[in-house]
Short mmCIF file of C-alpha atoms in Angstrom, two decimals:
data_model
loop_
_atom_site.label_atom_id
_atom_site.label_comp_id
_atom_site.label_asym_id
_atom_site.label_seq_id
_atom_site.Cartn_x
_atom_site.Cartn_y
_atom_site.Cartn_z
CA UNK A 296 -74.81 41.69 18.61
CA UNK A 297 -71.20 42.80 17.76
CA UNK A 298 -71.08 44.93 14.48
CA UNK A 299 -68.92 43.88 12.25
CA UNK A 300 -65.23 45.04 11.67
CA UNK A 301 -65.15 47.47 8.71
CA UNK A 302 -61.83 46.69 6.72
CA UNK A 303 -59.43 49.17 7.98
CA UNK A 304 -56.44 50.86 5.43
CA UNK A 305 -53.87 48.06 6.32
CA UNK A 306 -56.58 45.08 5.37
CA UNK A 307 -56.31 47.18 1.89
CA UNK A 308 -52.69 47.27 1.49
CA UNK A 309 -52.48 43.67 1.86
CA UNK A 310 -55.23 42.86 -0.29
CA UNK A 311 -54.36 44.64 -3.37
CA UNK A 312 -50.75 43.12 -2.78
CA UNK A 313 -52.13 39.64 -2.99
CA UNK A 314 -54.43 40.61 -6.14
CA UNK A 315 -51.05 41.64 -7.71
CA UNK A 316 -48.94 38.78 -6.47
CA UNK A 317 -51.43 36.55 -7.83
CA UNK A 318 -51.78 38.88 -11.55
CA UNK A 319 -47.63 38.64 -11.93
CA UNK A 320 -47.46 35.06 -11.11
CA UNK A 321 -50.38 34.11 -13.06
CA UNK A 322 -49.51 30.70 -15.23
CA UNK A 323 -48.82 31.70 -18.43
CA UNK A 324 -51.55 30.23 -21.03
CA UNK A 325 -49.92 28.12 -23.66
CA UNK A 326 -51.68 28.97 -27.11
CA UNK A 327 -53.73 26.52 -29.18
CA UNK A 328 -51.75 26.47 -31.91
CA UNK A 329 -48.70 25.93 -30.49
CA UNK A 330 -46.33 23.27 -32.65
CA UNK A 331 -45.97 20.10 -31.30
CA UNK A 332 -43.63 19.50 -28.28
CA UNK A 333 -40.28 17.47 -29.14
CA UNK A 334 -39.22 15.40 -26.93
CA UNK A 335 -35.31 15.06 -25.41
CA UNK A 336 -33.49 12.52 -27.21
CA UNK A 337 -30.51 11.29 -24.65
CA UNK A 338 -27.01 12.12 -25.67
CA UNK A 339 -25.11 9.78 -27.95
CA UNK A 340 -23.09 6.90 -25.84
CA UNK A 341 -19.20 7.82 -26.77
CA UNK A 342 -19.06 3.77 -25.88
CA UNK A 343 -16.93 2.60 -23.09
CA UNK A 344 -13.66 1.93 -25.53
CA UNK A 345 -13.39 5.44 -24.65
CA UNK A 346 -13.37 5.85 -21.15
CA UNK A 347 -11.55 2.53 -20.38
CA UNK A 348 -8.46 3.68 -22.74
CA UNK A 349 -8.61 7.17 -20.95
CA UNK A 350 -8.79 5.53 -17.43
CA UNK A 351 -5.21 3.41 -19.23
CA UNK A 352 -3.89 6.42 -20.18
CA UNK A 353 -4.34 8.18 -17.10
CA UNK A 354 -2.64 4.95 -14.93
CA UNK A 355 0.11 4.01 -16.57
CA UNK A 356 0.98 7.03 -18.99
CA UNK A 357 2.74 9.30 -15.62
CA UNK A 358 5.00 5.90 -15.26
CA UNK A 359 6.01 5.25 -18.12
CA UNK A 360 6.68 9.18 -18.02
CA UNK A 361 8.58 8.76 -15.04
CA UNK A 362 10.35 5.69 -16.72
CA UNK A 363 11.91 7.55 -19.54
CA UNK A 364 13.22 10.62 -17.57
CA UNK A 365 15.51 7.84 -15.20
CA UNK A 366 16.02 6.15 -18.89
CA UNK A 367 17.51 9.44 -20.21
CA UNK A 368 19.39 10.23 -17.40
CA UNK A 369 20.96 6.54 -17.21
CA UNK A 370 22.26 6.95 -20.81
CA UNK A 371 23.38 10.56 -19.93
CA UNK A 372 25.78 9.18 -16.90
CA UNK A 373 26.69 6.07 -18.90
CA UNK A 374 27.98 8.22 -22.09
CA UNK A 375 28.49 11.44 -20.73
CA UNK A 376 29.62 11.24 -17.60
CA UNK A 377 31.56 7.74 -17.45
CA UNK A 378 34.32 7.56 -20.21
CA UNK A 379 34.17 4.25 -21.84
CA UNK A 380 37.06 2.68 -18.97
CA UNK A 381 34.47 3.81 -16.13
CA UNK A 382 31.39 2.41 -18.26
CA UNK A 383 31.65 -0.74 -16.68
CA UNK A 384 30.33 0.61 -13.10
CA UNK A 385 27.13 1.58 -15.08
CA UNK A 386 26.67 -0.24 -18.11
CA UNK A 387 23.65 1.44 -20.57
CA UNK A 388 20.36 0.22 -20.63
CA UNK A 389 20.67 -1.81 -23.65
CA UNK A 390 23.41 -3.47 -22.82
CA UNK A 391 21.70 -4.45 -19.31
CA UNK A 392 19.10 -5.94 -21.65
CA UNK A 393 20.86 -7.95 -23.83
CA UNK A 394 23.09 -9.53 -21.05
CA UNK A 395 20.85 -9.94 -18.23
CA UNK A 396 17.52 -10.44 -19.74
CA UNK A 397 17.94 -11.86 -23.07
CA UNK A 398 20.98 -14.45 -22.36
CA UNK A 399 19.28 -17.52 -20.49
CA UNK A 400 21.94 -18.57 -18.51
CA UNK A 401 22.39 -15.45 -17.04
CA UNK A 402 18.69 -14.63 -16.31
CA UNK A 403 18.51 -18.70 -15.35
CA UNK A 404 21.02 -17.64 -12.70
CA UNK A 405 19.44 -14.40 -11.57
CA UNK A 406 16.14 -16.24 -11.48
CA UNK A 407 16.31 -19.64 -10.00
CA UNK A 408 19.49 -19.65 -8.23
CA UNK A 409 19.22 -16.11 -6.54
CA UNK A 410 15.03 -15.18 -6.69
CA UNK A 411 13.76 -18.44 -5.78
CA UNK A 412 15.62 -18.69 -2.22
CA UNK A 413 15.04 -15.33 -1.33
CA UNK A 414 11.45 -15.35 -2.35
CA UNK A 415 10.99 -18.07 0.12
CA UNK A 416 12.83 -16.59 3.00
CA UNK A 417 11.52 -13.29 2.65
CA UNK A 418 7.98 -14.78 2.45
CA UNK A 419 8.51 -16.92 5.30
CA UNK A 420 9.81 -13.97 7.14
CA UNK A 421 7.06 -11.75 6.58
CA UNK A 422 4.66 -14.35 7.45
CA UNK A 423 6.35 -15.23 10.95
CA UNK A 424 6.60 -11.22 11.34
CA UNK A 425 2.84 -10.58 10.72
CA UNK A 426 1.81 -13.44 13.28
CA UNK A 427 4.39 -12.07 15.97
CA UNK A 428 3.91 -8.63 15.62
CA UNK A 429 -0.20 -8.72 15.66
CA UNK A 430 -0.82 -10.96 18.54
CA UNK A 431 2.19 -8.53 20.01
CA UNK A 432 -0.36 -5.49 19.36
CA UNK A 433 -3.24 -7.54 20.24
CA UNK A 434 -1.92 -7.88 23.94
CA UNK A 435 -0.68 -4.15 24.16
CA UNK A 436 -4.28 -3.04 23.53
CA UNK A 437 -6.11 -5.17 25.55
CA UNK A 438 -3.62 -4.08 28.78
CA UNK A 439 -2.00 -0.55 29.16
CA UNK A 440 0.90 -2.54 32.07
CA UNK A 441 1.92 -4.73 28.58
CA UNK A 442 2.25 -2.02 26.76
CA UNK A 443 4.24 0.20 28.77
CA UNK A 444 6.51 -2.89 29.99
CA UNK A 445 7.19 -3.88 26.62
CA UNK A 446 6.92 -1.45 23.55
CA UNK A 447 10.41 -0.36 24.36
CA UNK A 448 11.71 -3.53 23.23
CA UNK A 449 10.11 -3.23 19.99
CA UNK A 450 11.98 -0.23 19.35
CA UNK A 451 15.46 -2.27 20.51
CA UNK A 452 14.50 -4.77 18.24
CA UNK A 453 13.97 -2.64 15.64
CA UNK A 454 17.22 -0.72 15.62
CA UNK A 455 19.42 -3.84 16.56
CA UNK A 456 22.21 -4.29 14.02
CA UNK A 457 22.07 -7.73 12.45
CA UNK A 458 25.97 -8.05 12.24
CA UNK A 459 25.90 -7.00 15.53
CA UNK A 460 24.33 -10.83 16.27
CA UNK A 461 25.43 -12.60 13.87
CA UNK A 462 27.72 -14.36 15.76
CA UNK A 463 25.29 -15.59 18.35
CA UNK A 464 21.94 -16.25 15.43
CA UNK A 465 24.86 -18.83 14.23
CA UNK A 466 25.90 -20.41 17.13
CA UNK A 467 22.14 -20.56 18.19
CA UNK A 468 20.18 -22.03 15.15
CA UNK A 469 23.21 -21.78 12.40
CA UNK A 470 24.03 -19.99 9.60
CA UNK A 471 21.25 -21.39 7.09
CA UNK A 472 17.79 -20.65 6.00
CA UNK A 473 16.58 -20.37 9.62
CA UNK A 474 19.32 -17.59 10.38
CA UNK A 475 17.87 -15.70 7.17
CA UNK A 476 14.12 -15.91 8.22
CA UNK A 477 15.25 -14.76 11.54
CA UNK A 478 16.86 -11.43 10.00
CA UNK A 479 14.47 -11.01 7.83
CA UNK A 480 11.69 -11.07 10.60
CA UNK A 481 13.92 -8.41 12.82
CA UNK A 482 13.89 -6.15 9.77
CA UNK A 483 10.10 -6.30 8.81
CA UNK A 484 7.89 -6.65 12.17
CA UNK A 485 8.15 -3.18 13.81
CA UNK A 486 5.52 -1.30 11.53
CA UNK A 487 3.27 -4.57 11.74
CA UNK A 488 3.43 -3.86 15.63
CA UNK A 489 2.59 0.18 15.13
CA UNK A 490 0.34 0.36 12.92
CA UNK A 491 -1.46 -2.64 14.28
CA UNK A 492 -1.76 -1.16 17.88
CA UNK A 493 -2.37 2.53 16.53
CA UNK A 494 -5.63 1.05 14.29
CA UNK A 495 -6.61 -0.72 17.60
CA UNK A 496 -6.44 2.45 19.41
CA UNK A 497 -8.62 4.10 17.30
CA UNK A 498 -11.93 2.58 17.37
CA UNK A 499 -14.52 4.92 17.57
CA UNK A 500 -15.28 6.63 20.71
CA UNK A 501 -18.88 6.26 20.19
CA UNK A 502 -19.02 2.88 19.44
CA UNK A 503 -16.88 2.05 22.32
CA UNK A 504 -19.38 3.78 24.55
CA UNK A 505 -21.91 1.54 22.61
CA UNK A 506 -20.25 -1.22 23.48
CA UNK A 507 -19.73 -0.68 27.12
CA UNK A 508 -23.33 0.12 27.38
CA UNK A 509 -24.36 -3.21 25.87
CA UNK A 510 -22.13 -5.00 28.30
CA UNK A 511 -19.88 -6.36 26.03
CA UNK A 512 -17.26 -8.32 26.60
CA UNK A 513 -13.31 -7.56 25.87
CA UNK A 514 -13.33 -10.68 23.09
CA UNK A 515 -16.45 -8.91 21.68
CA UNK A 516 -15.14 -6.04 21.65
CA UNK A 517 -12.04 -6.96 20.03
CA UNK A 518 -12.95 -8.92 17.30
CA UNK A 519 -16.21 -6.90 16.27
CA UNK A 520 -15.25 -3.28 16.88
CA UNK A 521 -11.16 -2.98 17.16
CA UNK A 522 -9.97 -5.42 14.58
CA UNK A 523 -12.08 -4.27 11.52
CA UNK A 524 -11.34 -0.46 12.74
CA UNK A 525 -7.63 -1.46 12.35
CA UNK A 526 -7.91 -3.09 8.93
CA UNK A 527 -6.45 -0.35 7.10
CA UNK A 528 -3.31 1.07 9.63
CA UNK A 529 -3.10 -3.33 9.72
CA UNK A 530 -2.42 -3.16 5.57
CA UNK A 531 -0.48 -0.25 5.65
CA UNK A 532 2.10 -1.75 8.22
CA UNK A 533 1.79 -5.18 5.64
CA UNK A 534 2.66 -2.98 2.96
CA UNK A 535 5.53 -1.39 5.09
CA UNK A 536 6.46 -5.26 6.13
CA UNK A 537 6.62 -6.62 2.44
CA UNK A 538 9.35 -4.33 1.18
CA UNK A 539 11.52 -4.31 4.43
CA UNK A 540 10.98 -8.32 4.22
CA UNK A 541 13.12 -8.19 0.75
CA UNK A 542 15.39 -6.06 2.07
CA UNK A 543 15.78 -8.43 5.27
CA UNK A 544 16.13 -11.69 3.20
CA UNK A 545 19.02 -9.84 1.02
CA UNK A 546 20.94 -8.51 4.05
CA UNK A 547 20.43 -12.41 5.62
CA UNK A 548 22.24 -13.76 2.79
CA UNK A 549 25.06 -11.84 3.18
CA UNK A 550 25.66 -12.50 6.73
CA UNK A 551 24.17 -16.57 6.31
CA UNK A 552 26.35 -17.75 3.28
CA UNK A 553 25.13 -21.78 4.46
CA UNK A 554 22.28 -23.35 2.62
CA UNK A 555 21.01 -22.09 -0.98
CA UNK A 556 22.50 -19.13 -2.04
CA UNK A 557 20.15 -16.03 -2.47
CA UNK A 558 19.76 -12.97 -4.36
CA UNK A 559 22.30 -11.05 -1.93
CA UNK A 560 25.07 -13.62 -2.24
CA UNK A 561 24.39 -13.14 -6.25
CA UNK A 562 24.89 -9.04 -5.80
CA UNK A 563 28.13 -9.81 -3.75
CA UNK A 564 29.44 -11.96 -6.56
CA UNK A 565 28.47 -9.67 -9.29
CA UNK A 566 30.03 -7.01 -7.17
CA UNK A 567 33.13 -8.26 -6.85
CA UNK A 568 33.36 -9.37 -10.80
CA UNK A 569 32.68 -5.79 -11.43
CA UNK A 570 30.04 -7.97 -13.49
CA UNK A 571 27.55 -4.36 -14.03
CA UNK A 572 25.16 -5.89 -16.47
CA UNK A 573 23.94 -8.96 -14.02
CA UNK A 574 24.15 -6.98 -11.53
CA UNK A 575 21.93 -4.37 -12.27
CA UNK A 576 19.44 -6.87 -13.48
CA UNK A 577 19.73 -8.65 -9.80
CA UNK A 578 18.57 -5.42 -8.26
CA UNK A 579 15.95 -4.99 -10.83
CA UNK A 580 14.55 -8.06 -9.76
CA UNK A 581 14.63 -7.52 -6.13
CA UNK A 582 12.86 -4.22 -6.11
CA UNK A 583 10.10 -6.24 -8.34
CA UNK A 584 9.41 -9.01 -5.88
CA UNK A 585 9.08 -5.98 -3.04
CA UNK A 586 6.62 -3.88 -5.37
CA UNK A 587 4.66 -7.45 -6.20
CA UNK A 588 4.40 -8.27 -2.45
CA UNK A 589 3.19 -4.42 -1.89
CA UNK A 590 0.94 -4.14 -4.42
CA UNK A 591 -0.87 -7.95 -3.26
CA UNK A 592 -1.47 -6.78 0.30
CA UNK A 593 -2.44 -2.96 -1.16
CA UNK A 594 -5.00 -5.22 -3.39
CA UNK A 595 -5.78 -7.67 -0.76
CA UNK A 596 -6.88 -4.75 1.63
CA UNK A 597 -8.54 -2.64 -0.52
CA UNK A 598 -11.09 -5.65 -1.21
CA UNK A 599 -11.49 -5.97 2.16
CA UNK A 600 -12.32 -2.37 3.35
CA UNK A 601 -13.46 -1.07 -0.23
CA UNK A 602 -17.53 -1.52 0.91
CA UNK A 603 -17.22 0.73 4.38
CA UNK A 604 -14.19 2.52 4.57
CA UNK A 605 -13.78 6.10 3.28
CA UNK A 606 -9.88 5.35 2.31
CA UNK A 607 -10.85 2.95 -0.53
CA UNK A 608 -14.06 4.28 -1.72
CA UNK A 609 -12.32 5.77 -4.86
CA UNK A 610 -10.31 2.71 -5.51
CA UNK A 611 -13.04 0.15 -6.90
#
């Protein structure tokens, strides 16, 4: 039989350094008469009155910040800078008030005679312009030949001058509403048509190759993998659209006078009446219906993409 293996110096070492591992790390033993143990109580709520007027603060108090700086430098121009023969080219901000906002007639005029009709050609616009310019994407994904053959001419069309074809748009379908909606679509579709094909283009690589691998077919493919991909570059070229819609429907009525007059055939009037106070409050209301319009399809598409996509996860 083998003898056995006497412990050799090493063996020791380690022994005696597990013996005093075990001595320093020994649990600590908690005395008998020890007080009793308290428990955590949770931190007073501060209540959510707090947070949701810190959360208002936060929003709107860098506006309104913003707000008053133009504010102060309006009154500066109008009473430093104009004398009081030049004031009428920039009237101050109270007087823009009490002429355009508070006296009906004129904010009657502003509002149904000039909003109204361009509300509804820009709208119509934008809507023809979203419809065009996506199924115009759509095919410029799906086949590289359509794409090469034909994204130049969305760049023509984008940098065509409307007064260029005004002539012709009137001799074609006349200078009414129809000639508005058609300037107003010129204007607006191009970033509809980028951003659409870019957020096409993008689809995950991996997924594609998923995809493929599964056999799936280009209508598949499109309407389960590319189109929600796109869904944000898609609302940021709305969002592009909605503002360059407004700015379409005011340059359409001053080139199509026919039909109801809009809010661009109001700025022309008030233009040439040197009338500052009504005019002002025309432009105040155009830039509103473009920021309205922007901030419904910034809404609309952050409820659609808010659950999956990283761009909107901070937004809810």
């Amino acid at each position: 039989m083998r003898s056995p293996r006497r412990p050799s110096q090493g063996d020791e070492q380690v022994a005696g350094a597990r013996a005093q591992i075990g001595t320093d790390y020994a649990a600590p033993m908690v005395p008998a008469e020890a007080g009793p143990i308290h428990r955590l109580e949770p931190r007073p709520d501060r209540g959510k009155n707090g947070g949701l007027a810190r959360q208002v603060v936060t929003r709107v108090g860098p506006p309104l910040a913003v707000a008053g700086v133009v504010v102060g430098i309006w009154l500066l121009l109008s009473y430093v800078v104009l004398s009081s023969t030049q004031r009428f080219l920039l009237p101050p901000p109270q007087q823009v008030v009490k002429v355009g906002f508070l006296d009906w007639e004129n904010l009657r005029e502003v509002l149904v005679t000039g909003l109204l009709p361009t509300t509804q050609v820009a709208m119509s616009g934008l809507a023809i312009a979203i419809v065009l310019g996506m199924l115009w994407a759509i095919l410029m994904s799906q086949a590289a030949w359509i794409e090469r053959s034909t994204y130049p001419y969305a760049v023509v069309i984008q940098t065509i001058p409307i007064i260029a074809i005004v002539p012709l748009v009137g001799i074609l379908i006349g200078f009414n509403f129809k000639g508005r909606v058609l300037a107003c679509v010129i204007i607006s579709i191009f970033p509809i048509i980028t951003n659409t094909l870019f957020g096409l283009k993008s689809a995950d690589a991996s997924l594609q190759d998923l995809f493929t691998l599964h056999g799936a077919s280009r209508r598949t493919r499109l309407f389960k993998l590319q189109l929600p991909a796109a869904l944000p570059a898609i609302f940021t070229g709305f969002r592009i659209s909605a503002g360059l819609s407004v700015i379409g429907a005011i340059v359409g009525d001053f080139f199509f006078r026919q039909g109801n007059p809009g809010i661009g055939r109001l700025i022309d009037i008030y233009r040439a009446q040197l009338q500052g106070e009504q005019l002002i409050t025309t432009i105040f209301f155009s830039s509103l219906l473009g920021i309205a319009v922007f901030w419904g399809f910034g809404y609309l598409g952050n409820r659609l993409i808010r659950s999956w996509h990283e761009s909107a996860q901070g937004r809810r």
